[in-house]
Amino acid sequence: MVILLFIALFVLFLINVPIAIALGLASVIVFIVSGQTDLITLPQRMFAALDSFPLMAAPFFILAGKLMEHGGISQRIVDFAKSLVGQFRGGLAHVAIVSCLIFAALSGSASATTAAVGAILISSMVKNGYDRNFAAAVNAAGGTTGIIIPPSVPLVLYGVSAGTSVGALFIAGILPGIMIGLSLMLVAYIISRIKGYGAASEPTNIRKIGTSFKDAFLALLMPVIILGGIYGGFFTPTEASAIAVVYGFLVGIFVYKQLTLGVMRKILVESAVTSSVIMFIISTAALFGMILTREQVPQSFAGLIMDSALSPIMIILLINVMLLLIGTFMETIASVIILTPILLPIVTSIGMDPVHFGIIMIVNLSIGLITPPVGVSLFVAAQVGETKFEGVVRAVTPFLLMMIINVLIVTFFPFLSMGLLQLRQ
């Protein structure tokens, strides 16, 4: 039955059937052939997979990110980042990455982060002498932090799949996200020196930073309220997601005054479509996971790995390679939902904390956002930057190599992920 399941799934992928439908159809085929389950129960199983309080955070954070993206916040974040790092060599590249780091703490989405920041900065970078492909690549690479820095929708889904605290995952994602941002800035600086992009300008001053900070204050306050409330024990991540929606709506309507009825309609439609796709994937993946669990695939796979006499280091390196390969052709949400129940028993059996592994998994899969053939962030950056996908792929390669180094650092230096949690305790 397992062989039939994966053959059916592979064939459906081969003919370009969407992931959610492929997962559901492959599962239904197996249920029909096996005859062990009444098909009338399958919709009930799909609904049960969605009937989760922590899972409610995903659509709320998606809506909050859209409100921030369209509510006049992006430009203020870019202006603030420009006052901080715009004066260094390759200044606008650094501005793009810092802006992505800040916007990541608002949106929880890599594609939203890439689109929001790229729409403002790519054309500006080109006007200032940067290569268009390089400008798009910088924004695509910086956008990957959207799923690492909290609040992150993939981290929410991992927490639900693994039965792990979403709040703990949010804390664990802070330092790795900042480290990745700084490392991408290092790559941008080196390339800018080699190519002669963005010569260093006059140092900024405290007054300029203060003015831009004042303009961006309400935008910067949102992650403080959300994360501070979660870590302070005032509300759960799910409640925080609802608060983020209310906050984003009030700021966009009454302060920045850019959320008109037309814009709100667009935001609600986009949020509904995105949330529906994610929920559909989760529900059909539940059927897929049901078959894997019934056939004891996770246990068998874990046993195979453990009986192979590989050292714990080799096991985690093998898992990293597998995640990197899967991330190149499978969408992040589907990868998290499908792989978590398979891989989690293996890493816990070698003594790895589920929270630490969650960060390793998300950082690995974030690389898939800037690698073909899927490369969602690459497609978004190419579209926003009005350039060819192939050109962005070539330009993003140095950032891609740095991201792989970051995976190894996050893997073998657990304090980076677990340090803030240990200090909190």
Short mmCIF file of C-alpha atoms in Angstrom, two decimals:
data_model
loop_
_atom_site.label_atom_id
_atom_site.label_comp_id
_atom_site.label_asym_id
_atom_site.label_seq_id
_atom_site.Cartn_x
_atom_site.Cartn_y
_atom_site.Cartn_z
CA MET A 1 0.00 0.00 0.00
CA VAL A 2 2.87 2.39 0.76
CA ILE A 3 4.51 1.65 -2.61
CA LEU A 4 1.18 2.25 -4.35
CA LEU A 5 0.75 5.50 -2.39
CA PHE A 6 4.09 6.94 -3.52
CA ILE A 7 3.76 5.71 -7.10
CA ALA A 8 0.35 7.40 -7.35
CA LEU A 9 1.73 10.57 -5.77
CA PHE A 10 4.75 10.62 -8.13
CA VAL A 11 2.55 10.16 -11.21
CA LEU A 12 0.22 12.96 -10.10
CA PHE A 13 3.19 15.27 -9.49
CA LEU A 14 4.56 14.32 -12.90
CA ILE A 15 1.40 15.51 -14.66
CA ASN A 16 1.42 18.77 -12.66
CA VAL A 17 -1.54 18.05 -10.39
CA PRO A 18 -1.53 20.61 -7.51
CA ILE A 19 0.06 19.28 -4.31
CA ALA A 20 -3.11 19.33 -2.20
CA ILE A 21 -5.16 17.44 -4.80
CA ALA A 22 -2.31 14.99 -5.48
CA LEU A 23 -2.04 14.13 -1.78
CA GLY A 24 -5.79 13.59 -1.52
CA LEU A 25 -6.16 11.57 -4.74
CA ALA A 26 -3.19 9.30 -3.98
CA SER A 27 -4.62 8.62 -0.52
CA VAL A 28 -8.12 7.90 -1.86
CA ILE A 29 -6.68 5.46 -4.42
CA VAL A 30 -4.96 3.53 -1.63
CA PHE A 31 -8.12 3.52 0.53
CA ILE A 32 -10.17 2.19 -2.40
CA VAL A 33 -7.65 -0.56 -3.27
CA SER A 34 -7.14 -1.64 0.36
CA GLY A 35 -10.86 -1.56 1.19
CA GLN A 36 -9.96 -1.15 4.87
CA THR A 37 -11.65 2.22 5.38
CA ASP A 38 -15.14 3.41 4.53
CA LEU A 39 -14.74 6.37 2.13
CA ILE A 40 -17.55 8.25 3.94
CA THR A 41 -15.17 8.74 6.88
CA LEU A 42 -12.48 10.49 4.81
CA PRO A 43 -14.12 13.97 4.83
CA GLN A 44 -14.53 13.58 8.59
CA ARG A 45 -10.82 12.83 8.92
CA MET A 46 -10.00 15.87 6.78
CA PHE A 47 -12.15 18.14 8.94
CA ALA A 48 -10.71 16.69 12.16
CA ALA A 49 -7.20 17.65 10.96
CA LEU A 50 -8.34 21.28 10.72
CA ASP A 51 -10.20 21.31 14.03
CA SER A 52 -7.26 22.71 16.00
CA PHE A 53 -7.03 25.85 18.13
CA PRO A 54 -3.28 26.47 17.46
CA LEU A 55 -3.92 26.08 13.73
CA MET A 56 -6.23 29.12 13.80
CA ALA A 57 -3.11 31.27 14.11
CA ALA A 58 -2.13 30.57 10.48
CA PRO A 59 -5.01 32.37 8.67
CA PHE A 60 -4.92 35.22 11.20
CA PHE A 61 -1.18 35.82 10.71
CA ILE A 62 -1.70 35.65 6.93
CA LEU A 63 -4.41 38.33 7.18
CA ALA A 64 -2.26 40.46 9.51
CA GLY A 65 0.64 40.26 7.05
CA LYS A 66 -1.60 41.38 4.17
CA LEU A 67 -2.87 44.31 6.24
CA MET A 68 0.71 45.35 6.94
CA GLU A 69 1.75 44.84 3.31
CA HIS A 70 -1.01 47.09 1.93
CA GLY A 71 -1.47 49.44 4.87
CA GLY A 72 1.41 51.86 4.24
CA ILE A 73 3.91 50.15 6.50
CA SER A 74 6.41 48.86 3.92
CA GLN A 75 7.70 52.30 2.87
CA ARG A 76 8.17 53.42 6.48
CA ILE A 77 10.14 50.26 7.29
CA VAL A 78 12.38 50.82 4.24
CA ASP A 79 13.01 54.46 5.25
CA PHE A 80 13.97 53.37 8.77
CA ALA A 81 16.32 50.66 7.45
CA LYS A 82 17.89 53.20 5.08
CA SER A 83 18.69 55.50 7.99
CA LEU A 84 20.44 52.61 9.78
CA VAL A 85 22.52 50.94 7.07
CA GLY A 86 22.08 52.97 3.88
CA GLN A 87 25.44 54.71 4.25
CA PHE A 88 27.59 51.56 3.95
CA ARG A 89 29.07 50.09 0.75
CA GLY A 90 26.20 48.41 -1.09
CA GLY A 91 23.84 50.44 1.08
CA LEU A 92 20.56 49.73 -0.72
CA ALA A 93 21.29 45.97 -0.69
CA HIS A 94 21.71 46.18 3.10
CA VAL A 95 18.53 48.26 3.31
CA ALA A 96 16.66 45.52 1.43
CA ILE A 97 17.86 42.79 3.79
CA VAL A 98 17.23 44.79 6.99
CA SER A 99 13.78 45.76 5.66
CA CYS A 100 13.05 42.08 5.01
CA LEU A 101 14.10 41.22 8.58
CA ILE A 102 11.73 43.81 10.01
CA PHE A 103 8.87 42.98 7.65
CA ALA A 104 9.36 39.27 8.40
CA ALA A 105 8.39 40.03 12.00
CA LEU A 106 5.10 41.43 10.68
CA SER A 107 4.06 39.12 7.85
CA GLY A 108 5.13 35.53 8.66
CA SER A 109 5.44 34.90 4.91
CA ALA A 110 8.49 34.81 2.62
CA SER A 111 6.62 35.72 -0.56
CA ALA A 112 4.82 38.64 1.13
CA THR A 113 8.13 39.93 2.51
CA THR A 114 9.85 39.66 -0.89
CA ALA A 115 6.97 41.35 -2.70
CA ALA A 116 6.44 44.17 -0.20
CA VAL A 117 10.11 45.18 0.08
CA GLY A 118 11.05 44.38 -3.52
CA ALA A 119 8.25 46.53 -4.93
CA ILE A 120 9.85 49.55 -3.27
CA LEU A 121 13.57 48.83 -3.51
CA ILE A 122 14.36 46.91 -6.71
CA SER A 123 13.62 49.82 -9.06
CA SER A 124 15.44 52.19 -6.69
CA MET A 125 18.51 49.92 -6.68
CA VAL A 126 18.55 49.76 -10.48
CA LYS A 127 18.37 53.57 -10.72
CA ASN A 128 21.39 53.75 -8.41
CA GLY A 129 23.55 51.51 -10.59
CA TYR A 130 22.85 48.03 -9.19
CA ASP A 131 22.36 45.16 -11.62
CA ARG A 132 18.64 44.32 -11.88
CA ASN A 133 19.19 40.58 -11.34
CA PHE A 134 21.35 41.26 -8.28
CA ALA A 135 18.68 43.60 -6.87
CA ALA A 136 16.01 40.94 -7.34
CA ALA A 137 18.27 38.24 -5.84
CA VAL A 138 18.97 40.32 -2.71
CA ASN A 139 15.26 40.77 -2.08
CA ALA A 140 14.53 37.09 -2.75
CA ALA A 141 17.26 35.96 -0.34
CA GLY A 142 16.22 38.48 2.33
CA GLY A 143 12.61 37.38 1.95
CA THR A 144 13.45 33.85 3.13
CA THR A 145 13.69 35.21 6.68
CA GLY A 146 9.91 35.67 6.48
CA ILE A 147 9.39 32.03 7.51
CA ILE A 148 12.18 31.95 10.12
CA ILE A 149 11.68 35.10 12.18
CA PRO A 150 8.46 34.95 14.23
CA PRO A 151 5.58 35.07 13.68
CA SER A 152 6.03 32.37 11.02
CA VAL A 153 3.21 30.36 9.47
CA PRO A 154 5.44 27.30 8.78
CA LEU A 155 6.58 27.35 12.42
CA VAL A 156 2.92 27.35 13.51
CA LEU A 157 2.23 24.34 11.28
CA TYR A 158 5.35 22.51 12.51
CA GLY A 159 4.28 23.14 16.10
CA VAL A 160 0.83 21.68 15.40
CA SER A 161 2.26 18.67 13.51
CA ALA A 162 4.91 17.96 16.15
CA GLY A 163 2.77 18.71 19.20
CA THR A 164 5.37 21.30 20.22
CA SER A 165 4.86 24.75 21.77
CA VAL A 166 4.44 27.36 19.03
CA GLY A 167 5.57 30.05 21.47
CA ALA A 168 8.83 28.17 22.12
CA LEU A 169 9.40 27.84 18.36
CA PHE A 170 8.87 31.58 17.93
CA ILE A 171 11.51 32.33 20.56
CA ALA A 172 13.90 29.80 19.00
CA GLY A 173 13.59 31.43 15.56
CA ILE A 174 14.75 34.91 16.61
CA LEU A 175 18.54 34.48 16.79
CA PRO A 176 18.87 32.19 13.72
CA GLY A 177 16.80 34.68 11.71
CA ILE A 178 18.99 37.62 12.74
CA MET A 179 22.18 35.61 12.06
CA ILE A 180 20.95 34.70 8.58
CA GLY A 181 20.13 38.35 7.86
CA LEU A 182 23.62 39.48 8.94
CA SER A 183 25.30 36.76 6.88
CA LEU A 184 23.32 37.80 3.78
CA MET A 185 24.45 41.39 4.38
CA LEU A 186 28.06 40.14 4.42
CA VAL A 187 27.56 38.48 1.02
CA ALA A 188 25.92 41.64 -0.35
CA TYR A 189 28.85 43.75 0.93
CA ILE A 190 31.47 41.51 -0.72
CA ILE A 191 29.62 41.45 -4.06
CA SER A 192 29.07 45.22 -3.90
CA ARG A 193 32.80 45.82 -3.37
CA ILE A 194 33.70 43.52 -6.27
CA LYS A 195 31.10 44.98 -8.64
CA GLY A 196 31.41 48.56 -7.44
CA TYR A 197 27.78 48.88 -6.34
CA GLY A 198 26.65 51.61 -3.95
CA ALA A 199 29.75 53.47 -2.84
CA ALA A 200 29.77 54.38 0.85
CA SER A 201 28.06 57.69 1.54
CA GLU A 202 28.14 60.17 4.37
CA PRO A 203 27.42 58.62 7.78
CA THR A 204 23.89 58.99 8.99
CA ASN A 205 23.06 61.02 12.08
CA ILE A 206 20.98 60.44 15.16
CA ARG A 207 18.41 63.00 14.09
CA LYS A 208 17.74 61.22 10.80
CA ILE A 209 17.45 57.85 12.55
CA GLY A 210 15.13 59.37 15.13
CA THR A 211 12.85 60.89 12.49
CA SER A 212 12.55 57.65 10.50
CA PHE A 213 12.07 55.66 13.71
CA LYS A 214 9.23 57.97 14.71
CA ASP A 215 7.53 57.46 11.33
CA ALA A 216 7.94 53.68 11.55
CA PHE A 217 7.24 53.40 15.29
CA LEU A 218 3.73 51.94 15.03
CA ALA A 219 4.90 49.39 12.48
CA LEU A 220 7.86 48.39 14.67
CA LEU A 221 5.60 48.19 17.71
CA MET A 222 3.53 45.35 16.27
CA PRO A 223 6.11 42.53 16.71
CA VAL A 224 6.92 43.90 20.16
CA ILE A 225 3.26 43.61 21.18
CA ILE A 226 2.81 40.17 19.62
CA LEU A 227 6.04 38.53 20.77
CA GLY A 228 6.12 40.36 24.10
CA GLY A 229 2.57 39.27 24.83
CA ILE A 230 3.33 35.63 23.98
CA TYR A 231 6.59 35.45 25.91
CA GLY A 232 5.11 37.42 28.81
CA GLY A 233 2.27 34.92 29.12
CA PHE A 234 -0.47 37.47 28.40
CA PHE A 235 -1.89 35.56 25.43
CA THR A 236 -1.31 32.46 23.31
CA PRO A 237 0.13 32.56 19.76
CA THR A 238 -3.40 32.04 18.40
CA GLU A 239 -4.76 34.97 20.42
CA ALA A 240 -1.73 37.01 19.37
CA SER A 241 -2.57 36.39 15.70
CA ALA A 242 -6.06 37.85 16.21
CA ILE A 243 -4.59 40.85 18.06
CA ALA A 244 -2.18 41.36 15.14
CA VAL A 245 -5.14 41.56 12.73
CA VAL A 246 -6.94 44.16 14.88
CA TYR A 247 -3.75 46.19 15.32
CA GLY A 248 -2.89 46.13 11.61
CA PHE A 249 -6.44 47.13 10.71
CA LEU A 250 -6.59 50.05 13.16
CA VAL A 251 -3.15 51.39 12.14
CA GLY A 252 -3.91 51.07 8.42
CA ILE A 253 -7.35 52.71 8.72
CA PHE A 254 -6.92 55.46 11.30
CA VAL A 255 -3.18 56.28 11.33
CA TYR A 256 -1.72 55.67 7.87
CA LYS A 257 -5.19 55.89 6.23
CA GLN A 258 -4.33 53.62 3.29
CA LEU A 259 -6.85 50.82 3.85
CA THR A 260 -9.76 51.86 1.62
CA LEU A 261 -12.74 49.61 0.86
CA GLY A 262 -11.14 48.56 -2.43
CA VAL A 263 -7.86 47.68 -0.73
CA MET A 264 -9.67 45.82 2.06
CA ARG A 265 -11.55 43.73 -0.49
CA LYS A 266 -8.25 42.80 -2.15
CA ILE A 267 -6.68 41.95 1.22
CA LEU A 268 -9.57 39.73 2.30
CA VAL A 269 -9.71 37.88 -1.02
CA GLU A 270 -5.93 37.27 -1.07
CA SER A 271 -5.95 36.13 2.57
CA ALA A 272 -8.90 33.81 2.01
CA VAL A 273 -7.30 32.21 -1.05
CA THR A 274 -3.93 31.73 0.67
CA SER A 275 -5.54 30.33 3.84
CA SER A 276 -7.78 28.01 1.84
CA VAL A 277 -4.84 26.55 -0.06
CA ILE A 278 -2.93 25.92 3.17
CA MET A 279 -5.93 24.37 4.92
CA PHE A 280 -6.67 22.15 1.92
CA ILE A 281 -3.08 20.90 1.94
CA ILE A 282 -3.30 20.18 5.67
CA SER A 283 -6.58 18.26 5.33
CA THR A 284 -5.41 16.07 2.43
CA ALA A 285 -2.00 15.58 4.05
CA ALA A 286 -3.91 14.21 7.07
CA LEU A 287 -5.21 11.37 4.86
CA PHE A 288 -1.69 10.82 3.53
CA GLY A 289 -0.31 10.75 7.07
CA MET A 290 -3.08 8.40 8.18
CA ILE A 291 -1.87 5.78 5.68
CA LEU A 292 1.78 6.27 6.66
CA THR A 293 0.89 5.87 10.34
CA ARG A 294 -1.29 2.80 9.74
CA GLU A 295 1.52 1.15 7.74
CA GLN A 296 4.04 2.24 10.43
CA VAL A 297 6.25 4.03 7.90
CA PRO A 298 7.69 6.57 10.40
CA GLN A 299 8.62 3.79 12.82
CA SER A 300 10.09 1.62 10.04
CA PHE A 301 12.05 4.52 8.57
CA ALA A 302 13.35 5.49 12.01
CA GLY A 303 14.31 1.88 12.71
CA LEU A 304 16.12 1.63 9.37
CA ILE A 305 18.15 4.75 10.12
CA MET A 306 18.94 3.70 13.68
CA ASP A 307 19.95 0.17 12.63
CA SER A 308 22.31 1.53 9.97
CA ALA A 309 25.04 2.09 12.59
CA LEU A 310 25.40 5.71 11.48
CA SER A 311 26.56 8.19 14.10
CA PRO A 312 24.11 10.89 15.27
CA ILE A 313 26.12 13.48 13.30
CA MET A 314 25.83 11.46 10.09
CA ILE A 315 22.10 10.95 10.67
CA ILE A 316 21.39 14.65 11.06
CA LEU A 317 23.60 15.46 8.04
CA LEU A 318 21.65 12.91 6.00
CA ILE A 319 18.37 14.50 7.11
CA ASN A 320 19.71 17.96 6.21
CA VAL A 321 20.61 16.80 2.69
CA MET A 322 17.18 15.21 2.30
CA LEU A 323 15.43 18.41 3.43
CA LEU A 324 17.52 20.51 1.04
CA LEU A 325 16.65 18.24 -1.89
CA ILE A 326 12.94 18.04 -1.03
CA GLY A 327 12.78 21.82 -0.57
CA THR A 328 13.88 22.31 -4.18
CA PHE A 329 10.75 20.70 -5.63
CA MET A 330 8.11 20.71 -2.89
CA GLU A 331 6.29 23.70 -1.39
CA THR A 332 7.30 24.57 2.20
CA ILE A 333 3.89 24.07 3.83
CA ALA A 334 3.40 20.61 2.30
CA SER A 335 6.97 19.60 3.21
CA VAL A 336 6.47 20.54 6.86
CA ILE A 337 3.19 18.67 7.20
CA ILE A 338 4.35 15.52 5.39
CA LEU A 339 7.91 15.22 6.76
CA THR A 340 7.45 16.19 10.42
CA PRO A 341 5.78 12.93 11.56
CA ILE A 342 8.36 10.91 9.60
CA LEU A 343 11.54 12.67 10.73
CA LEU A 344 10.64 13.73 14.28
CA PRO A 345 10.88 10.19 15.80
CA ILE A 346 14.36 9.84 14.28
CA VAL A 347 15.81 13.07 15.65
CA THR A 348 14.25 12.62 19.09
CA SER A 349 15.72 9.11 19.25
CA ILE A 350 19.22 10.60 18.91
CA GLY A 351 18.49 13.15 21.64
CA MET A 352 17.65 16.26 19.61
CA ASP A 353 15.09 18.66 21.03
CA PRO A 354 11.92 18.93 18.85
CA VAL A 355 12.12 22.75 19.02
CA HIS A 356 15.72 22.74 17.77
CA PHE A 357 14.79 20.36 14.96
CA GLY A 358 11.87 22.59 14.01
CA ILE A 359 14.25 25.50 13.39
CA ILE A 360 16.63 23.24 11.44
CA MET A 361 13.75 22.07 9.25
CA ILE A 362 12.40 25.56 8.53
CA VAL A 363 15.86 27.01 7.78
CA ASN A 364 16.50 24.08 5.40
CA LEU A 365 13.18 24.50 3.64
CA SER A 366 13.66 28.28 3.40
CA ILE A 367 16.54 27.55 1.02
CA GLY A 368 14.01 25.90 -1.28
CA LEU A 369 12.39 29.31 -1.67
CA ILE A 370 15.43 30.50 -3.64
CA THR A 371 16.28 27.30 -5.56
CA PRO A 372 14.69 26.18 -8.82
CA PRO A 373 12.44 24.61 -9.98
CA VAL A 374 9.94 25.74 -7.29
CA GLY A 375 11.77 28.78 -5.85
CA VAL A 376 8.68 30.78 -4.90
CA SER A 377 10.67 33.81 -3.73
CA LEU A 378 12.69 33.78 -6.96
CA PHE A 379 9.51 33.91 -9.05
CA VAL A 380 8.11 36.74 -6.89
CA ALA A 381 11.36 38.73 -7.07
CA ALA A 382 11.65 38.21 -10.84
CA GLN A 383 8.07 39.35 -11.35
CA VAL A 384 8.37 42.40 -9.09
CA GLY A 385 11.80 43.26 -10.54
CA GLU A 386 10.63 42.79 -14.12
CA THR A 387 13.52 40.51 -15.00
CA LYS A 388 14.03 36.91 -16.17
CA PHE A 389 13.86 34.01 -13.70
CA GLU A 390 17.12 32.52 -15.04
CA GLY A 391 19.02 35.74 -14.37
CA VAL A 392 17.82 35.89 -10.77
CA VAL A 393 18.83 32.23 -10.27
CA ARG A 394 22.42 33.01 -11.29
CA ALA A 395 22.58 36.14 -9.13
CA VAL A 396 21.21 34.40 -6.02
CA THR A 397 23.84 31.61 -6.03
CA PRO A 398 26.28 33.29 -3.55
CA PHE A 399 23.40 33.91 -1.12
CA LEU A 400 22.30 30.30 -1.57
CA LEU A 401 25.75 29.02 -0.58
CA MET A 402 25.73 31.24 2.52
CA MET A 403 22.29 29.87 3.48
CA ILE A 404 23.68 26.31 3.34
CA ILE A 405 26.49 27.37 5.70
CA ASN A 406 23.83 28.83 7.99
CA VAL A 407 22.04 25.46 8.04
CA LEU A 408 25.20 23.79 9.34
CA ILE A 409 25.68 26.50 11.97
CA VAL A 410 22.07 26.19 13.19
CA THR A 411 22.40 22.38 13.23
CA PHE A 412 25.64 22.03 15.16
CA PHE A 413 25.32 25.05 17.49
CA PRO A 414 22.00 24.36 19.24
CA PHE A 415 22.49 27.28 21.65
CA LEU A 416 21.69 29.59 18.75
CA SER A 417 18.14 28.20 18.70
CA MET A 418 17.74 27.15 22.33
CA GLY A 419 19.72 29.92 24.06
CA LEU A 420 16.86 32.40 24.55
CA LEU A 421 14.60 29.57 25.76
CA GLN A 422 17.20 28.51 28.31
CA LEU A 423 17.65 32.11 29.50
CA ARG A 424 13.88 32.46 29.84
CA GLN A 425 13.78 29.38 32.08
#
